[in-house]
Amino acid sequence: MIKIVRARDYTDMSRKAANIISAQVILKPNCVLGLATGDSPIGTYDQLIDWYKKGDVDFSEVSTYNLDEYFGIADDDPQSYHYFMNKHFFDHINIDPKNVHVPAGSNTDVDEVCASFDKMVADAGFCDLQLLGIGRNGHIGFNEPDDVFSKGTHCVNLTESTIEANSRLFEREEDVPRRAYTMGVQTIMNARSILVVANGEKKAQAVHDMCFGPVTPQCPASILQLHTNVTIVADDEALALCKDKLA
C-alpha cells in the first residue's frame, strides 16, 4: 500500500520525512535504517541533525545500511557516497561508526562485495525503515530500468540519464563513474517500511509511474506498489501529474 503525503516545497518535504525517521528511531532505538544519497535526502538529514543537537533524537544504537556506492572509488574520495554520508549526516550525530555500512566501492571483487553486503543486511534482519529517492527514469538505489527486477546487491552499468544527472557533482561528465554497487530490489522490498522522498518537476513522471503506472522493471520504483507499507513524501511539483488521482 502506498500512502502519499503532500508537501508544499523541499523544506516541508524534508521536515515531514525527518518526522517519520525520527519517530522510527524513538520507537525503536536500535532500529536498522536503510539510507540514500543524492540531493533529495540532504534536507531530511539536516533536519535530523538539528533535532539530534537539540536532544530530541538519539542515534547511538541505530545501525545503517546505505543503498549504493560507485564502483572503484575510495571511501575517502570526495565523490564517494561514504564521504557524502559522513559530510551530510554521520559526522554530525552520535552514531557508532561500527554500525555504519556502505558497499565497499574500492573493492573491485564484485562477487565478494555483493555477497558480503547481502549477508550483512540479512544478518541485521533487514531494514526497519528504508529511505529512498527516485531517479528521473524511475530508478531506486542504482537499480536502473531493466527487463527483470534485481534481487540482491549487484554491480550495474549506469544509464546515460543517471550519469548526466550525477555529473553536476563532478568537474566533468567524463569523471562520473560508469558503474556502481547497489542494493537489489528484493532486498529493498524486505524492509518493513519504505519512505520515498521526491521533489521538483523533473521527478513528476517518475513519481506518477511509481504510484500509478504498471508494475514493470522498466520503472524499478513501480515495484513499491506491491509493498505493504510505503510512504511517499513529495512536493507539489513532483506530484503535478498525480493531481487528478489525489483529489
PDB file of N, CA, C and O in Angstrom, residues 81-151:
ATOM      1  N   TYR A  81      30.128   7.908  -1.890  1.00  0.00           N
ATOM      2  CA  TYR A  81      28.952   8.011  -1.034  1.00  0.00           C
ATOM      3  C   TYR A  81      29.316   7.803   0.432  1.00  0.00           C
ATOM      4  O   TYR A  81      28.589   8.261   1.319  1.00  0.00           O
ATOM      5  N   HIS A  82      30.433   7.124   0.701  1.00  0.00           N
ATOM      6  CA  HIS A  82      30.971   7.117   2.069  1.00  0.00           C
ATOM      7  C   HIS A  82      31.204   8.558   2.526  1.00  0.00           C
ATOM      8  O   HIS A  82      30.779   8.951   3.620  1.00  0.00           O
ATOM      9  N   TYR A  83      31.899   9.315   1.696  1.00  0.00           N
ATOM     10  CA  TYR A  83      32.237  10.703   2.026  1.00  0.00           C
ATOM     11  C   TYR A  83      30.960  11.529   2.166  1.00  0.00           C
ATOM     12  O   TYR A  83      30.812  12.334   3.107  1.00  0.00           O
ATOM     13  N   PHE A  84      30.035  11.348   1.235  1.00  0.00           N
ATOM     14  CA  PHE A  84      28.763  12.081   1.247  1.00  0.00           C
ATOM     15  C   PHE A  84      28.029  11.880   2.568  1.00  0.00           C
ATOM     16  O   PHE A  84      27.565  12.838   3.195  1.00  0.00           O
ATOM     17  N   MET A  85      27.912  10.628   2.998  1.00  0.00           N
ATOM     18  CA  MET A  85      27.170  10.335   4.215  1.00  0.00           C
ATOM     19  C   MET A  85      27.849  10.907   5.453  1.00  0.00           C
ATOM     20  O   MET A  85      27.179  11.398   6.371  1.00  0.00           O
ATOM     21  N   ASN A  86      29.177  10.845   5.487  1.00  0.00           N
ATOM     22  CA  ASN A  86      29.897  11.448   6.611  1.00  0.00           C
ATOM     23  C   ASN A  86      29.672  12.957   6.639  1.00  0.00           C
ATOM     24  O   ASN A  86      29.389  13.539   7.697  1.00  0.00           O
ATOM     25  N   LYS A  87      29.783  13.580   5.479  1.00  0.00           N
ATOM     26  CA  LYS A  87      29.659  15.044   5.383  1.00  0.00           C
ATOM     27  C   LYS A  87      28.257  15.520   5.735  1.00  0.00           C
ATOM     28  O   LYS A  87      28.089  16.527   6.443  1.00  0.00           O
ATOM     29  N   HIS A  88      27.262  14.823   5.242  1.00  0.00           N
ATOM     30  CA  HIS A  88      25.891  15.309   5.380  1.00  0.00           C
ATOM     31  C   HIS A  88      25.119  14.724   6.563  1.00  0.00           C
ATOM     32  O   HIS A  88      24.035  15.207   6.878  1.00  0.00           O
ATOM     33  N   PHE A  89      25.706  13.707   7.227  1.00  0.00           N
ATOM     34  CA  PHE A  89      24.929  13.107   8.306  1.00  0.00           C
ATOM     35  C   PHE A  89      25.779  12.530   9.441  1.00  0.00           C
ATOM     36  O   PHE A  89      25.750  13.028  10.562  1.00  0.00           O
ATOM     37  N   PHE A  90      26.567  11.511   9.159  1.00  0.00           N
ATOM     38  CA  PHE A  90      27.206  10.745  10.228  1.00  0.00           C
ATOM     39  C   PHE A  90      28.146  11.560  11.097  1.00  0.00           C
ATOM     40  O   PHE A  90      28.222  11.334  12.314  1.00  0.00           O
ATOM     41  N   ASP A  91      28.877  12.505  10.511  1.00  0.00           N
ATOM     42  CA  ASP A  91      29.839  13.298  11.287  1.00  0.00           C
ATOM     43  C   ASP A  91      29.148  14.233  12.277  1.00  0.00           C
ATOM     44  O   ASP A  91      29.821  14.830  13.132  1.00  0.00           O
ATOM     45  N   HIS A  92      27.834  14.374  12.183  1.00  0.00           N
ATOM     46  CA  HIS A  92      27.122  15.371  12.979  1.00  0.00           C
ATOM     47  C   HIS A  92      26.187  14.755  14.012  1.00  0.00           C
ATOM     48  O   HIS A  92      25.489  15.491  14.718  1.00  0.00           O
ATOM     49  N   ILE A  93      26.149  13.419  14.092  1.00  0.00           N
ATOM     50  CA  ILE A  93      25.282  12.747  15.052  1.00  0.00           C
ATOM     51  C   ILE A  93      26.110  11.743  15.856  1.00  0.00           C
ATOM     52  O   ILE A  93      27.294  11.561  15.597  1.00  0.00           O
ATOM     53  N   ASN A  94      25.470  11.101  16.817  1.00  0.00           N
ATOM     54  CA  ASN A  94      26.212  10.211  17.720  1.00  0.00           C
ATOM     55  C   ASN A  94      26.096   8.744  17.311  1.00  0.00           C
ATOM     56  O   ASN A  94      26.051   7.859  18.170  1.00  0.00           O
ATOM     57  N   ILE A  95      26.072   8.473  16.037  1.00  0.00           N
ATOM     58  CA  ILE A  95      26.023   7.083  15.584  1.00  0.00           C
ATOM     59  C   ILE A  95      27.388   6.429  15.785  1.00  0.00           C
ATOM     60  O   ILE A  95      28.440   7.076  15.635  1.00  0.00           O
ATOM     61  N   ASP A  96      27.381   5.153  16.145  1.00  0.00           N
ATOM     62  CA  ASP A  96      28.622   4.406  16.323  1.00  0.00           C
ATOM     63  C   ASP A  96      29.166   4.040  14.935  1.00  0.00           C
ATOM     64  O   ASP A  96      28.462   3.400  14.151  1.00  0.00           O
ATOM     65  N   PRO A  97      30.407   4.439  14.610  1.00  0.00           N
ATOM     66  CA  PRO A  97      30.951   4.150  13.274  1.00  0.00           C
ATOM     67  C   PRO A  97      30.900   2.675  12.888  1.00  0.00           C
ATOM     68  O   PRO A  97      30.760   2.355  11.703  1.00  0.00           O
ATOM     69  N   LYS A  98      30.960   1.787  13.861  1.00  0.00           N
ATOM     70  CA  LYS A  98      30.936   0.352  13.528  1.00  0.00           C
ATOM     71  C   LYS A  98      29.543  -0.103  13.093  1.00  0.00           C
ATOM     72  O   LYS A  98      29.382  -1.195  12.533  1.00  0.00           O
ATOM     73  N   ASN A  99      28.553   0.746  13.328  1.00  0.00           N
ATOM     74  CA  ASN A  99      27.188   0.423  12.927  1.00  0.00           C
ATOM     75  C   ASN A  99      26.807   1.020  11.570  1.00  0.00           C
ATOM     76  O   ASN A  99      25.654   0.927  11.146  1.00  0.00           O
ATOM     77  N   VAL A 100      27.781   1.630  10.915  1.00  0.00           N
ATOM     78  CA  VAL A 100      27.557   2.253   9.604  1.00  0.00           C
ATOM     79  C   VAL A 100      28.084   1.323   8.512  1.00  0.00           C
ATOM     80  O   VAL A 100      29.226   0.862   8.580  1.00  0.00           O
ATOM     81  N   HIS A 101      27.254   1.053   7.520  1.00  0.00           N
ATOM     82  CA  HIS A 101      27.631   0.124   6.444  1.00  0.00           C
ATOM     83  C   HIS A 101      27.300   0.718   5.081  1.00  0.00           C
ATOM     84  O   HIS A 101      26.160   1.109   4.825  1.00  0.00           O
ATOM     85  N   VAL A 102      28.310   0.794   4.229  1.00  0.00           N
ATOM     86  CA  VAL A 102      28.169   1.259   2.849  1.00  0.00           C
ATOM     87  C   VAL A 102      28.911   0.260   1.967  1.00  0.00           C
ATOM     88  O   VAL A 102      29.990  -0.211   2.358  1.00  0.00           O
ATOM     89  N   PRO A 103      28.370  -0.120   0.811  1.00  0.00           N
ATOM     90  CA  PRO A 103      29.109  -1.051  -0.055  1.00  0.00           C
ATOM     91  C   PRO A 103      30.535  -0.574  -0.306  1.00  0.00           C
ATOM     92  O   PRO A 103      30.784   0.629  -0.458  1.00  0.00           O
ATOM     93  N   ALA A 104      31.467  -1.519  -0.351  1.00  0.00           N
ATOM     94  CA  ALA A 104      32.896  -1.197  -0.460  1.00  0.00           C
ATOM     95  C   ALA A 104      33.268  -0.910  -1.914  1.00  0.00           C
ATOM     96  O   ALA A 104      33.740  -1.792  -2.630  1.00  0.00           O
ATOM     97  N   GLY A 105      33.080   0.330  -2.324  1.00  0.00           N
ATOM     98  CA  GLY A 105      33.344   0.699  -3.709  1.00  0.00           C
ATOM     99  C   GLY A 105      34.781   0.497  -4.135  1.00  0.00           C
ATOM    100  O   GLY A 105      35.055   0.224  -5.316  1.00  0.00           O
ATOM    101  N   SER A 106      35.716   0.606  -3.200  1.00  0.00           N
ATOM    102  CA  SER A 106      37.132   0.469  -3.539  1.00  0.00           C
ATOM    103  C   SER A 106      37.518  -0.977  -3.825  1.00  0.00           C
ATOM    104  O   SER A 106      38.570  -1.245  -4.409  1.00  0.00           O
ATOM    105  N   ASN A 107      36.679  -1.924  -3.410  1.00  0.00           N
ATOM    106  CA  ASN A 107      36.937  -3.345  -3.667  1.00  0.00           C
ATOM    107  C   ASN A 107      36.318  -3.708  -5.017  1.00  0.00           C
ATOM    108  O   ASN A 107      35.101  -3.639  -5.192  1.00  0.00           O
ATOM    109  N   THR A 108      37.144  -4.075  -5.965  1.00  0.00           N
ATOM    110  CA  THR A 108      36.646  -4.373  -7.311  1.00  0.00           C
ATOM    111  C   THR A 108      36.316  -5.855  -7.515  1.00  0.00           C
ATOM    112  O   THR A 108      36.006  -6.272  -8.630  1.00  0.00           O
ATOM    113  N   ASP A 109      36.363  -6.629  -6.429  1.00  0.00           N
ATOM    114  CA  ASP A 109      35.920  -8.027  -6.491  1.00  0.00           C
ATOM    115  C   ASP A 109      34.401  -8.029  -6.329  1.00  0.00           C
ATOM    116  O   ASP A 109      33.872  -8.025  -5.209  1.00  0.00           O
ATOM    117  N   VAL A 110      33.683  -8.017  -7.441  1.00  0.00           N
ATOM    118  CA  VAL A 110      32.236  -7.825  -7.429  1.00  0.00           C
ATOM    119  C   VAL A 110      31.528  -8.898  -6.608  1.00  0.00           C
ATOM    120  O   VAL A 110      30.664  -8.595  -5.774  1.00  0.00           O
ATOM    121  N   ASP A 111      31.881 -10.140  -6.825  1.00  0.00           N
ATOM    122  CA  ASP A 111      31.213 -11.234  -6.115  1.00  0.00           C
ATOM    123  C   ASP A 111      31.385 -11.107  -4.609  1.00  0.00           C
ATOM    124  O   ASP A 111      30.445 -11.330  -3.837  1.00  0.00           O
ATOM    125  N   GLU A 112      32.598 -10.763  -4.186  1.00  0.00           N
ATOM    126  CA  GLU A 112      32.880 -10.635  -2.755  1.00  0.00           C
ATOM    127  C   GLU A 112      32.083  -9.495  -2.137  1.00  0.00           C
ATOM    128  O   GLU A 112      31.472  -9.655  -1.073  1.00  0.00           O
ATOM    129  N   VAL A 113      32.085  -8.341  -2.785  1.00  0.00           N
ATOM    130  CA  VAL A 113      31.384  -7.174  -2.244  1.00  0.00           C
ATOM    131  C   VAL A 113      29.883  -7.448  -2.136  1.00  0.00           C
ATOM    132  O   VAL A 113      29.250  -7.173  -1.111  1.00  0.00           O
ATOM    133  N   CYS A 114      29.314  -7.996  -3.190  1.00  0.00           N
ATOM    134  CA  CYS A 114      27.866  -8.210  -3.221  1.00  0.00           C
ATOM    135  C   CYS A 114      27.427  -9.247  -2.200  1.00  0.00           C
ATOM    136  O   CYS A 114      26.453  -9.043  -1.456  1.00  0.00           O
ATOM    137  N   ALA A 115      28.151 -10.366  -2.130  1.00  0.00           N
ATOM    138  CA  ALA A 115      27.798 -11.410  -1.166  1.00  0.00           C
ATOM    139  C   ALA A 115      27.955 -10.918   0.269  1.00  0.00           C
ATOM    140  O   ALA A 115      27.116 -11.197   1.137  1.00  0.00           O
ATOM    141  N   SER A 116      29.021 -10.164   0.523  1.00  0.00           N
ATOM    142  CA  SER A 116      29.286  -9.655   1.865  1.00  0.00           C
ATOM    143  C   SER A 116      28.205  -8.675   2.306  1.00  0.00           C
ATOM    144  O   SER A 116      27.714  -8.745   3.439  1.00  0.00           O
ATOM    145  N   PHE A 117      27.820  -7.769   1.416  1.00  0.00           N
ATOM    146  CA  PHE A 117      26.821  -6.765   1.791  1.00  0.00           C
ATOM    147  C   PHE A 117      25.450  -7.410   1.993  1.00  0.00           C
ATOM    148  O   PHE A 117      24.737  -7.083   2.953  1.00  0.00           O
ATOM    149  N   ASP A 118      25.091  -8.339   1.128  1.00  0.00           N
ATOM    150  CA  ASP A 118      23.822  -9.038   1.296  1.00  0.00           C
ATOM    151  C   ASP A 118      23.765  -9.769   2.631  1.00  0.00           C
ATOM    152  O   ASP A 118      22.734  -9.758   3.320  1.00  0.00           O
ATOM    153  N   LYS A 119      24.874 -10.400   3.007  1.00  0.00           N
ATOM    154  CA  LYS A 119      24.914 -11.134   4.282  1.00  0.00           C
ATOM    155  C   LYS A 119      24.753 -10.176   5.458  1.00  0.00           C
ATOM    156  O   LYS A 119      24.046 -10.479   6.424  1.00  0.00           O
ATOM    157  N   MET A 120      25.417  -9.012   5.380  1.00  0.00           N
ATOM    158  CA  MET A 120      25.317  -8.051   6.467  1.00  0.00           C
ATOM    159  C   MET A 120      23.884  -7.571   6.665  1.00  0.00           C
ATOM    160  O   MET A 120      23.386  -7.483   7.788  1.00  0.00           O
ATOM    161  N   VAL A 121      23.223  -7.254   5.560  1.00  0.00           N
ATOM    162  CA  VAL A 121      21.839  -6.765   5.658  1.00  0.00           C
ATOM    163  C   VAL A 121      20.921  -7.866   6.190  1.00  0.00           C
ATOM    164  O   VAL A 121      20.072  -7.621   7.054  1.00  0.00           O
ATOM    165  N   ALA A 122      21.098  -9.082   5.690  1.00  0.00           N
ATOM    166  CA  ALA A 122      20.269 -10.203   6.146  1.00  0.00           C
ATOM    167  C   ALA A 122      20.519 -10.510   7.617  1.00  0.00           C
ATOM    168  O   ALA A 122      19.574 -10.759   8.389  1.00  0.00           O
ATOM    169  N   ASP A 123      21.794 -10.490   8.020  1.00  0.00           N
ATOM    170  CA  ASP A 123      22.128 -10.769   9.425  1.00  0.00           C
ATOM    171  C   ASP A 123      21.542  -9.722  10.358  1.00  0.00           C
ATOM    172  O   ASP A 123      21.262 -10.008  11.542  1.00  0.00           O
ATOM    173  N   ALA A 124      21.362  -8.503   9.843  1.00  0.00           N
ATOM    174  CA  ALA A 124      20.768  -7.427  10.648  1.00  0.00           C
ATOM    175  C   ALA A 124      19.247  -7.561  10.728  1.00  0.00           C
ATOM    176  O   ALA A 124      18.591  -6.808  11.459  1.00  0.00           O
ATOM    177  N   GLY A 125      18.694  -8.512   9.963  1.00  0.00           N
ATOM    178  CA  GLY A 125      17.246  -8.691   9.958  1.00  0.00           C
ATOM    179  C   GLY A 125      16.531  -7.798   8.969  1.00  0.00           C
ATOM    180  O   GLY A 125      15.319  -7.604   9.058  1.00  0.00           O
ATOM    181  N   PHE A 126      17.289  -7.247   8.025  1.00  0.00           N
ATOM    182  CA  PHE A 126      16.784  -6.299   7.023  1.00  0.00           C
ATOM    183  C   PHE A 126      16.366  -4.986   7.701  1.00  0.00           C
ATOM    184  O   PHE A 126      16.393  -4.866   8.923  1.00  0.00           O
ATOM    185  N   CYS A 127      15.987  -4.013   6.907  1.00  0.00           N
ATOM    186  CA  CYS A 127      15.782  -2.665   7.425  1.00  0.00           C
ATOM    187  C   CYS A 127      14.388  -2.495   8.038  1.00  0.00           C
ATOM    188  O   CYS A 127      13.391  -2.971   7.489  1.00  0.00           O
ATOM    189  N   ASP A 128      14.348  -1.828   9.170  1.00  0.00           N
ATOM    190  CA  ASP A 128      13.056  -1.428   9.734  1.00  0.00           C
ATOM    191  C   ASP A 128      12.436  -0.337   8.878  1.00  0.00           C
ATOM    192  O   ASP A 128      11.219  -0.320   8.666  1.00  0.00           O
ATOM    193  N   LEU A 129      13.271   0.573   8.396  1.00  0.00           N
ATOM    194  CA  LEU A 129      12.811   1.651   7.522  1.00  0.00           C
ATOM    195  C   LEU A 129      13.869   1.884   6.449  1.00  0.00           C
ATOM    196  O   LEU A 129      15.045   2.050   6.765  1.00  0.00           O
ATOM    197  N   GLN A 130      13.438   1.886   5.211  1.00  0.00           N
ATOM    198  CA  GLN A 130      14.339   2.145   4.091  1.00  0.00           C
ATOM    199  C   GLN A 130      13.984   3.486   3.465  1.00  0.00           C
ATOM    200  O   GLN A 130      12.867   3.702   2.998  1.00  0.00           O
ATOM    201  N   LEU A 131      14.930   4.420   3.475  1.00  0.00           N
ATOM    202  CA  LEU A 131      14.760   5.719   2.828  1.00  0.00           C
ATOM    203  C   LEU A 131      15.214   5.616   1.375  1.00  0.00           C
ATOM    204  O   LEU A 131      16.294   5.098   1.091  1.00  0.00           O
ATOM    205  N   LEU A 132      14.383   6.119   0.461  1.00  0.00           N
ATOM    206  CA  LEU A 132      14.707   6.104  -0.960  1.00  0.00           C
ATOM    207  C   LEU A 132      14.492   7.482  -1.583  1.00  0.00           C
ATOM    208  O   LEU A 132      13.588   8.218  -1.170  1.00  0.00           O
ATOM    209  N   GLY A 133      15.303   7.796  -2.580  1.00  0.00           N
ATOM    210  CA  GLY A 133      14.964   8.830  -3.528  1.00  0.00           C
ATOM    211  C   GLY A 133      14.477   8.118  -4.776  1.00  0.00           C
ATOM    212  O   GLY A 133      14.381   6.883  -4.807  1.00  0.00           O
ATOM    213  N   ILE A 134      14.166   8.853  -5.806  1.00  0.00           N
ATOM    214  CA  ILE A 134      13.776   8.230  -7.070  1.00  0.00           C
ATOM    215  C   ILE A 134      14.427   8.988  -8.221  1.00  0.00           C
ATOM    216  O   ILE A 134      14.445  10.223  -8.230  1.00  0.00           O
ATOM    217  N   GLY A 135      14.999   8.243  -9.166  1.00  0.00           N
ATOM    218  CA  GLY A 135      15.636   8.867 -10.315  1.00  0.00           C
ATOM    219  C   GLY A 135      14.608   9.291 -11.354  1.00  0.00           C
ATOM    220  O   GLY A 135      13.453   8.853 -11.336  1.00  0.00           O
ATOM    221  N   ARG A 136      15.026  10.136 -12.266  1.00  0.00           N
ATOM    222  CA  ARG A 136      14.114  10.610 -13.315  1.00  0.00           C
ATOM    223  C   ARG A 136      13.594   9.464 -14.169  1.00  0.00           C
ATOM    224  O   ARG A 136      12.502   9.543 -14.738  1.00  0.00           O
ATOM    225  N   ASN A 137      14.374   8.394 -14.268  1.00  0.00           N
ATOM    226  CA  ASN A 137      13.940   7.235 -15.056  1.00  0.00           C
ATOM    227  C   ASN A 137      13.292   6.154 -14.187  1.00  0.00           C
ATOM    228  O   ASN A 137      13.090   5.031 -14.635  1.00  0.00           O
ATOM    229  N   GLY A 138      12.984   6.505 -12.938  1.00  0.00           N
ATOM    230  CA  GLY A 138      12.314   5.565 -12.050  1.00  0.00           C
ATOM    231  C   GLY A 138      13.241   4.651 -11.279  1.00  0.00           C
ATOM    232  O   GLY A 138      12.774   3.711 -10.628  1.00  0.00           O
ATOM    233  N   HIS A 139      14.557   4.911 -11.330  1.00  0.00           N
ATOM    234  CA  HIS A 139      15.444   4.015 -10.594  1.00  0.00           C
ATOM    235  C   HIS A 139      15.369   4.264  -9.089  1.00  0.00           C
ATOM    236  O   HIS A 139      15.104   5.378  -8.641  1.00  0.00           O
ATOM    237  N   ILE A 140      15.574   3.201  -8.324  1.00  0.00           N
ATOM    238  CA  ILE A 140      15.699   3.292  -6.868  1.00  0.00           C
ATOM    239  C   ILE A 140      17.022   2.639  -6.509  1.00  0.00           C
ATOM    240  O   ILE A 140      17.365   1.584  -7.023  1.00  0.00           O
ATOM    241  N   GLY A 141      17.781   3.279  -5.592  1.00  0.00           N
ATOM    242  CA  GLY A 141      19.187   2.913  -5.476  1.00  0.00           C
ATOM    243  C   GLY A 141      19.785   3.187  -6.844  1.00  0.00           C
ATOM    244  O   GLY A 141      19.489   4.196  -7.485  1.00  0.00           O
ATOM    245  N   PHE A 142      20.618   2.274  -7.319  1.00  0.00           N
ATOM    246  CA  PHE A 142      21.082   2.351  -8.703  1.00  0.00           C
ATOM    247  C   PHE A 142      20.479   1.204  -9.518  1.00  0.00           C
ATOM    248  O   PHE A 142      21.073   0.734 -10.482  1.00  0.00           O
ATOM    249  N   ASN A 143      19.285   0.764  -9.126  1.00  0.00           N
ATOM    250  CA  ASN A 143      18.578  -0.228  -9.913  1.00  0.00           C
ATOM    251  C   ASN A 143      17.944   0.481 -11.105  1.00  0.00           C
ATOM    252  O   ASN A 143      16.903   1.138 -10.978  1.00  0.00           O
ATOM    253  N   GLU A 144      18.590   0.365 -12.244  1.00  0.00           N
ATOM    254  CA  GLU A 144      18.169   1.071 -13.447  1.00  0.00           C
ATOM    255  C   GLU A 144      17.060   0.287 -14.170  1.00  0.00           C
ATOM    256  O   GLU A 144      16.852  -0.902 -13.912  1.00  0.00           O
ATOM    257  N   PRO A 145      16.320   0.942 -15.084  1.00  0.00           N
ATOM    258  CA  PRO A 145      15.338   0.227 -15.897  1.00  0.00           C
ATOM    259  C   PRO A 145      15.967  -0.995 -16.563  1.00  0.00           C
ATOM    260  O   PRO A 145      17.079  -0.927 -17.080  1.00  0.00           O
ATOM    261  N   ASP A 146      15.242  -2.117 -16.528  1.00  0.00           N
ATOM    262  CA  ASP A 146      15.805  -3.382 -16.991  1.00  0.00           C
ATOM    263  C   ASP A 146      14.659  -4.289 -17.442  1.00  0.00           C
ATOM    264  O   ASP A 146      13.485  -3.914 -17.380  1.00  0.00           O
ATOM    265  N   ASP A 147      15.004  -5.471 -17.865  1.00  0.00           N
ATOM    266  CA  ASP A 147      13.996  -6.447 -18.274  1.00  0.00           C
ATOM    267  C   ASP A 147      13.490  -7.280 -17.096  1.00  0.00           C
ATOM    268  O   ASP A 147      12.455  -7.941 -17.206  1.00  0.00           O
ATOM    269  N   VAL A 148      14.224  -7.254 -15.984  1.00  0.00           N
ATOM    270  CA  VAL A 148      13.840  -8.008 -14.795  1.00  0.00           C
ATOM    271  C   VAL A 148      14.144  -7.167 -13.562  1.00  0.00           C
ATOM    272  O   VAL A 148      14.977  -6.259 -13.608  1.00  0.00           O
ATOM    273  N   PHE A 149      13.459  -7.473 -12.460  1.00  0.00           N
ATOM    274  CA  PHE A 149      13.778  -6.852 -11.187  1.00  0.00           C
ATOM    275  C   PHE A 149      14.971  -7.579 -10.576  1.00  0.00           C
ATOM    276  O   PHE A 149      15.015  -8.812 -10.576  1.00  0.00           O
ATOM    277  N   SER A 150      15.903  -6.817 -10.047  1.00  0.00           N
ATOM    278  CA  SER A 150      17.085  -7.404  -9.430  1.00  0.00           C
ATOM    279  C   SER A 150      16.733  -7.999  -8.074  1.00  0.00           C
ATOM    280  O   SER A 150      15.695  -7.686  -7.490  1.00  0.00           O
ATOM    281  N   LYS A 151      17.602  -8.857  -7.571  1.00  0.00           N
ATOM    282  CA  LYS A 151      17.384  -9.464  -6.257  1.00  0.00           C
ATOM    283  C   LYS A 151      18.341  -8.860  -5.238  1.00  0.00           C
ATOM    284  O   LYS A 151      18.018  -7.915  -4.549  1.00  0.00           O
TER     285      LYS A 151
END
